[in-house]
Every structure is written in structure tokens, then in C-alpha cells.
Short mmCIF file of C-alpha atoms in Angstrom, two decimals:
data_model
loop_
_atom_site.label_atom_id
_atom_site.label_comp_id
_atom_site.label_asym_id
_atom_site.label_seq_id
_atom_site.Cartn_x
_atom_site.Cartn_y
_atom_site.Cartn_z
CA GLN A 1 -10.23 5.30 -3.03
CA SER A 2 -6.55 6.59 -1.40
CA VAL A 3 -6.74 6.48 2.34
CA LEU A 4 -4.99 9.69 2.44
CA THR A 5 -6.58 12.35 0.74
CA GLN A 6 -4.54 14.51 -0.98
CA PRO A 7 -5.88 17.15 -4.62
CA PRO A 8 -5.47 15.98 -8.26
CA SER A 9 -3.87 18.77 -8.90
CA VAL A 10 -1.57 21.60 -7.89
CA SER A 11 -0.23 24.10 -10.19
CA ALA A 12 2.38 27.04 -9.99
CA ALA A 13 4.47 29.24 -11.70
CA PRO A 14 8.50 29.54 -11.89
CA GLY A 15 9.66 31.05 -8.58
CA GLN A 16 6.36 30.81 -6.71
CA LYS A 17 5.91 28.56 -3.90
CA VAL A 18 3.25 25.42 -3.94
CA THR A 19 2.18 23.94 -0.95
CA ILE A 20 0.38 20.03 -1.48
CA SER A 21 -2.28 18.48 1.32
CA CYS A 22 -2.39 14.75 3.06
CA SER A 23 -5.48 14.33 4.75
CA GLY A 24 -6.01 11.40 7.11
CA SER A 25 -7.44 10.54 10.29
CA SER A 26 -5.83 9.26 13.58
CA SER A 27 -4.96 5.61 12.79
CA ASN A 28 -2.24 7.03 10.27
CA ILE A 29 -1.12 10.86 9.84
CA GLY A 30 -1.90 11.33 13.46
CA SER A 31 -0.02 8.41 15.21
CA ASN A 32 2.54 7.96 12.57
CA TYR A 33 5.83 9.72 10.66
CA VAL A 34 4.14 10.40 6.68
CA SER A 35 6.61 10.74 4.38
CA TRP A 36 6.37 11.85 0.84
CA TYR A 37 7.34 10.34 -2.11
CA GLN A 38 8.54 12.58 -5.98
CA GLN A 39 7.29 10.16 -9.38
CA LEU A 40 9.09 12.14 -12.07
CA PRO A 41 6.76 11.05 -15.42
CA GLY A 42 8.69 7.76 -16.88
CA THR A 43 10.73 7.27 -13.13
CA ALA A 44 9.91 5.45 -10.20
CA PRO A 45 9.44 7.51 -7.30
CA LYS A 46 12.02 8.65 -4.82
CA LEU A 47 11.55 9.55 -1.24
CA LEU A 48 11.92 13.21 -0.97
CA ILE A 49 10.34 14.04 3.21
CA TYR A 50 10.80 11.62 5.97
CA ASP A 51 9.34 11.80 9.51
CA ASN A 52 7.44 14.11 8.53
CA SER A 53 9.98 16.16 7.82
CA LYS A 54 13.16 15.41 7.20
CA ARG A 55 15.30 14.80 3.81
CA PRO A 56 17.66 12.78 2.92
CA SER A 57 20.37 13.30 1.63
CA GLY A 58 21.05 15.42 -1.60
CA ILE A 59 17.38 16.41 -1.72
CA PRO A 60 17.43 20.42 -1.16
CA ASP A 61 15.85 22.93 0.44
CA ARG A 62 13.23 23.88 -1.29
CA PHE A 63 11.44 20.90 -0.71
CA SER A 64 9.48 20.72 3.14
CA GLY A 65 7.22 18.69 4.92
CA SER A 66 4.57 19.77 7.73
CA ARG A 67 2.65 17.49 9.95
CA SER A 68 -0.61 19.12 12.26
CA ASP A 69 -3.55 16.05 13.98
CA THR A 70 -4.40 14.22 11.34
CA SER A 71 -3.26 16.25 8.47
CA ALA A 72 0.49 16.60 6.74
CA THR A 73 1.65 19.19 4.11
CA LEU A 74 4.24 19.19 1.49
CA GLY A 75 5.63 22.32 1.04
CA ILE A 76 8.37 23.19 -2.25
CA THR A 77 9.49 26.82 -3.02
CA GLY A 78 11.46 28.35 -5.97
CA LEU A 79 9.54 25.76 -7.85
CA GLN A 80 11.39 25.09 -11.44
CA THR A 81 10.42 22.55 -14.18
CA GLY A 82 12.01 20.09 -13.45
CA ASP A 83 10.05 19.33 -10.26
CA GLU A 84 7.19 19.06 -12.50
CA ALA A 85 5.96 15.81 -11.07
CA ASP A 86 3.78 13.25 -9.05
CA TYR A 87 3.96 14.33 -5.70
CA TYR A 88 2.25 11.17 -2.85
CA CYS A 89 1.99 11.07 0.80
CA GLY A 90 2.83 7.87 2.96
CA THR A 91 2.45 6.53 6.55
CA TRP A 92 1.88 3.06 8.55
CA ASP A 93 -1.94 2.65 9.38
CA TYR A 94 -2.79 1.00 12.28
CA SER A 95 -5.88 -0.06 12.00
CA LEU A 96 -5.71 -1.75 8.36
CA ASP A 97 -1.11 -2.50 9.29
CA ASN A 98 -0.86 -1.58 6.31
CA VAL A 99 0.99 0.79 4.14
CA VAL A 100 -1.13 3.56 3.20
CA PHE A 101 -0.29 6.11 0.30
CA GLY A 102 -2.23 8.97 -0.85
CA GLY A 103 -4.02 8.67 -4.00
CA GLY A 104 -0.69 11.71 -4.64
CA THR A 105 -0.63 15.12 -6.92
CA LYS A 106 0.30 16.05 -9.96
CA LEU A 107 1.75 19.43 -9.58
CA THR A 108 2.29 21.71 -12.39
CA VAL A 109 4.79 24.62 -13.37
CA LEU A 110 3.55 27.06 -15.43
CA GLU B 1 25.87 1.55 -5.04
CA VAL B 2 22.35 0.47 -3.25
CA GLN B 3 20.17 -0.89 -6.59
CA LEU B 4 17.11 -2.77 -6.36
CA VAL B 5 16.22 -4.74 -9.58
CA GLU B 6 13.38 -6.59 -10.78
CA SER B 7 12.52 -9.60 -12.39
CA GLY B 8 9.96 -11.38 -13.51
CA GLY B 9 7.07 -9.58 -15.06
CA GLY B 10 5.25 -10.60 -18.43
CA LEU B 11 1.62 -11.49 -19.80
CA VAL B 12 -0.78 -13.60 -17.94
CA GLN B 13 -3.57 -15.00 -18.01
CA PRO B 14 -6.43 -14.10 -16.29
CA GLY B 15 -6.10 -16.62 -13.42
CA GLY B 16 -2.50 -17.65 -14.32
CA SER B 17 0.61 -17.45 -11.71
CA LEU B 18 3.60 -15.63 -12.11
CA ARG B 19 7.02 -14.90 -9.60
CA LEU B 20 8.22 -11.83 -9.35
CA SER B 21 11.97 -11.10 -8.02
CA CYS B 22 14.17 -9.07 -6.95
CA VAL B 23 18.22 -9.66 -6.44
CA ALA B 24 18.99 -6.07 -3.62
CA SER B 25 22.76 -5.16 -3.71
CA GLY B 26 24.87 -2.44 -1.94
CA PHE B 27 23.25 -2.48 1.31
CA THR B 28 23.09 -5.83 4.12
CA PHE B 29 19.18 -6.80 2.86
CA SER B 30 18.83 -8.83 6.35
CA THR B 31 18.62 -6.08 7.85
CA TYR B 32 15.70 -4.21 6.51
CA TRP B 33 12.51 -4.81 5.80
CA MET B 34 11.40 -5.26 2.59
CA SER B 35 8.34 -4.02 0.25
CA TRP B 36 5.97 -3.96 -2.86
CA VAL B 37 4.11 -1.77 -4.60
CA ARG B 38 2.45 -1.82 -7.38
CA GLN B 39 1.32 0.61 -9.90
CA ALA B 40 -1.88 0.16 -12.34
CA PRO B 41 -0.93 2.29 -15.21
CA GLY B 42 -2.06 5.95 -14.85
CA LYS B 43 -2.93 5.66 -11.64
CA GLY B 44 -0.87 5.74 -8.18
CA LEU B 45 0.18 3.86 -5.63
CA GLU B 46 -0.06 0.62 -4.32
CA TRP B 47 1.39 -1.15 -1.24
CA VAL B 48 1.02 -4.52 -1.28
CA ALA B 49 2.99 -6.43 0.96
CA ASN B 50 5.75 -6.71 3.08
CA ILE B 51 8.16 -8.47 5.50
CA LYS B 52 10.16 -7.74 8.07
CA LYS B 53 13.63 -8.57 8.18
CA ASP B 54 13.97 -12.04 9.04
CA GLY B 55 10.76 -13.27 7.39
CA SER B 56 9.17 -13.46 10.89
CA LYS B 57 6.51 -11.29 10.03
CA ILE B 58 4.63 -10.80 6.58
CA TYR B 59 1.17 -7.91 6.07
CA TYR B 60 -0.44 -7.52 3.27
CA VAL B 61 -3.68 -5.91 0.90
CA ASP B 62 -6.44 -7.16 2.00
CA SER B 63 -7.34 -7.62 -2.20
CA VAL B 64 -3.82 -9.91 -1.79
CA ARG B 65 -4.36 -12.39 0.80
CA GLY B 66 -4.55 -15.18 0.35
CA ARG B 67 -3.51 -14.87 -3.54
CA PHE B 68 0.00 -13.33 -3.21
CA THR B 69 2.95 -14.32 -0.84
CA ILE B 70 5.58 -12.56 0.31
CA SER B 71 9.30 -13.75 0.83
CA ARG B 72 12.72 -13.64 0.66
CA ASP B 73 15.75 -14.69 0.82
CA ASN B 74 18.41 -13.61 2.45
CA ALA B 75 21.19 -15.80 2.11
CA LYS B 76 20.97 -14.85 -1.60
CA ASN B 77 19.95 -11.29 -0.89
CA SER B 78 16.81 -11.56 -2.55
CA LEU B 79 13.10 -10.81 -2.82
CA TYR B 80 9.88 -12.29 -4.06
CA LEU B 81 6.48 -11.98 -4.76
CA GLN B 82 4.37 -15.56 -5.52
CA MET B 83 1.21 -14.14 -7.37
CA ASN B 84 -2.05 -16.35 -8.16
CA SER B 85 -5.43 -16.30 -9.45
CA LEU B 86 -4.25 -13.17 -11.25
CA ARG B 87 -6.56 -10.39 -12.24
CA VAL B 88 -6.58 -8.14 -15.19
CA GLU B 89 -7.52 -5.41 -12.64
CA GLU B 90 -3.65 -6.40 -11.14
CA THR B 91 -1.97 -5.09 -13.96
CA ALA B 92 0.41 -2.71 -13.14
CA VAL B 93 4.13 -1.83 -12.46
CA TYR B 94 5.95 -3.72 -9.33
CA TYR B 95 8.20 -2.38 -7.18
CA CYS B 96 10.28 -4.07 -5.00
CA THR B 97 11.36 -0.93 -2.11
CA ARG B 98 13.77 -1.02 0.38
CA ASP B 99 12.08 0.22 4.27
CA GLN B 100 12.90 2.19 6.76
CA GLN B 101 10.27 0.60 10.03
CA GLY B 102 11.08 1.79 13.45
CA ALA B 103 8.52 3.32 15.98
CA GLY B 104 5.70 5.55 14.47
CA ASN B 105 8.05 5.51 11.45
CA TYR B 106 7.37 3.19 8.84
CA TYR B 107 8.79 4.68 5.02
CA MET B 108 10.56 3.09 1.83
CA ASP B 109 14.08 5.05 0.65
CA VAL B 110 15.29 3.13 -1.84
CA TRP B 111 12.79 1.51 -5.15
CA GLY B 112 13.71 -0.72 -7.88
CA ARG B 113 12.95 0.26 -11.55
CA GLY B 114 9.98 -2.13 -11.57
CA THR B 115 8.81 -4.38 -13.48
CA THR B 116 5.69 -5.01 -15.85
CA VAL B 117 2.77 -7.25 -14.94
CA THR B 118 -0.04 -7.17 -17.09
CA VAL B 119 -3.33 -10.13 -17.21
CA SER B 120 -4.97 -9.93 -20.56
CA SER B 121 -6.34 -12.94 -22.22
#
């Protein structure tokens, strides 16, 4: 049981838009910045979004992030088959003194 | 090139011990927090432990506290994870990460390729 809650899977057609939610509490998302990670099949995770909405160098602007109260959202526009991956949200939890992750969301581009 | 390379994984019996290592290159290792994150087969990410730049602060997930020890040697640009009393359910790929830490902020900006730990009799 993950501290942060994500839908297990989402799907959409190529070219469409999809959003992935991440729900937490006041001790994690409610008081800390959220990051998002992309894990392509068979590879290590990669930082996709940090500070709720910032993109590291090299990440296309098709990827966006936002945070509101105790929830965060990852958005992906112009879906490509290469976006098929597992996506994880993460943040620090002050109550646990731990880094916490969501359970992950598998994106399928139909 | 910024790089993290893990090693030390392998097959170990339940109750056994293993020491993982991670060598960093391409950045000033001593100025970053570092973590170990694991991923069981077919499962999600689980943060295991982290350590402050100078080793003065360390945090663990509850399930490993007292059995695992994270440490670092800044002179050798290396991070370690000593794992004792290993359990079958701790079979996973273990990733070394470089962390960015600030007020209200913590994220992993560089990940190694991982090393596989298999706990089985």
C-alpha cells in the first residue's frame, strides 16, 4: 500500500492527451514539492518533472505537472507510442521522514 | 558525463548479508544527498534509505531500519548499502540515486542502472 495514490493504468490514442493523478496528504504533497518519474520498459526510472511543474533539460514541453492542495497531476499531450511507460510520483513526507512514491501508473498508447 | 554505477548484487540465502556499492562520476559527489531505491519484480518503486552530503544525517524506511546500513566515502565517490538479515521479499533491483534536497523539496535527478539482489534458498 503506497502512501501516494495513483491509478494503476491509463490509456489514450496517439496524438491525444492524458492526465495521471497522484493523491497524498498534508504531510507529503500538501507541504512539499512533487516530482514525477518515467520508467520505460526494462530501464531505470528517469526524472520527468520536479518542483511540481519544472522540466529538466531535454524533457519536451508535452509533459507538464501541477499541484493543488494534497494532489498532483501529470499531463502528457501529443501522445506517442514511445511514451508507453510506468509513471511514478514522489515527494518527501514530513511525518514519516521518508521519501514516498506512488504505486505507479502504466500508460498505454493504443 | 554524470553517471552512477551500482555493483554487489547477487544471490543470497534468506537471513544472509550483502553489500552494495555505487560509484559516482561526472559530478562533485560530496555536495549531494544520495539514496537507495529498490523495485521488486513487477512492482513499484520503494525508497530504502538516504544519506546527507557529509553523512551526518541518515533516514531509513521502517522495514529495513536496524538491518540495513547506508554509508558513503566521499574520498572514493562511493555510496554503500550493507544489507543484513535479508528476506525473500527484498528480492529487487536496487538503484543508487543522486538527490536534490531543499526546503520542502526532495527528488532524484540521476539514477543508476541498478543491481539485482535475489534472496532465495
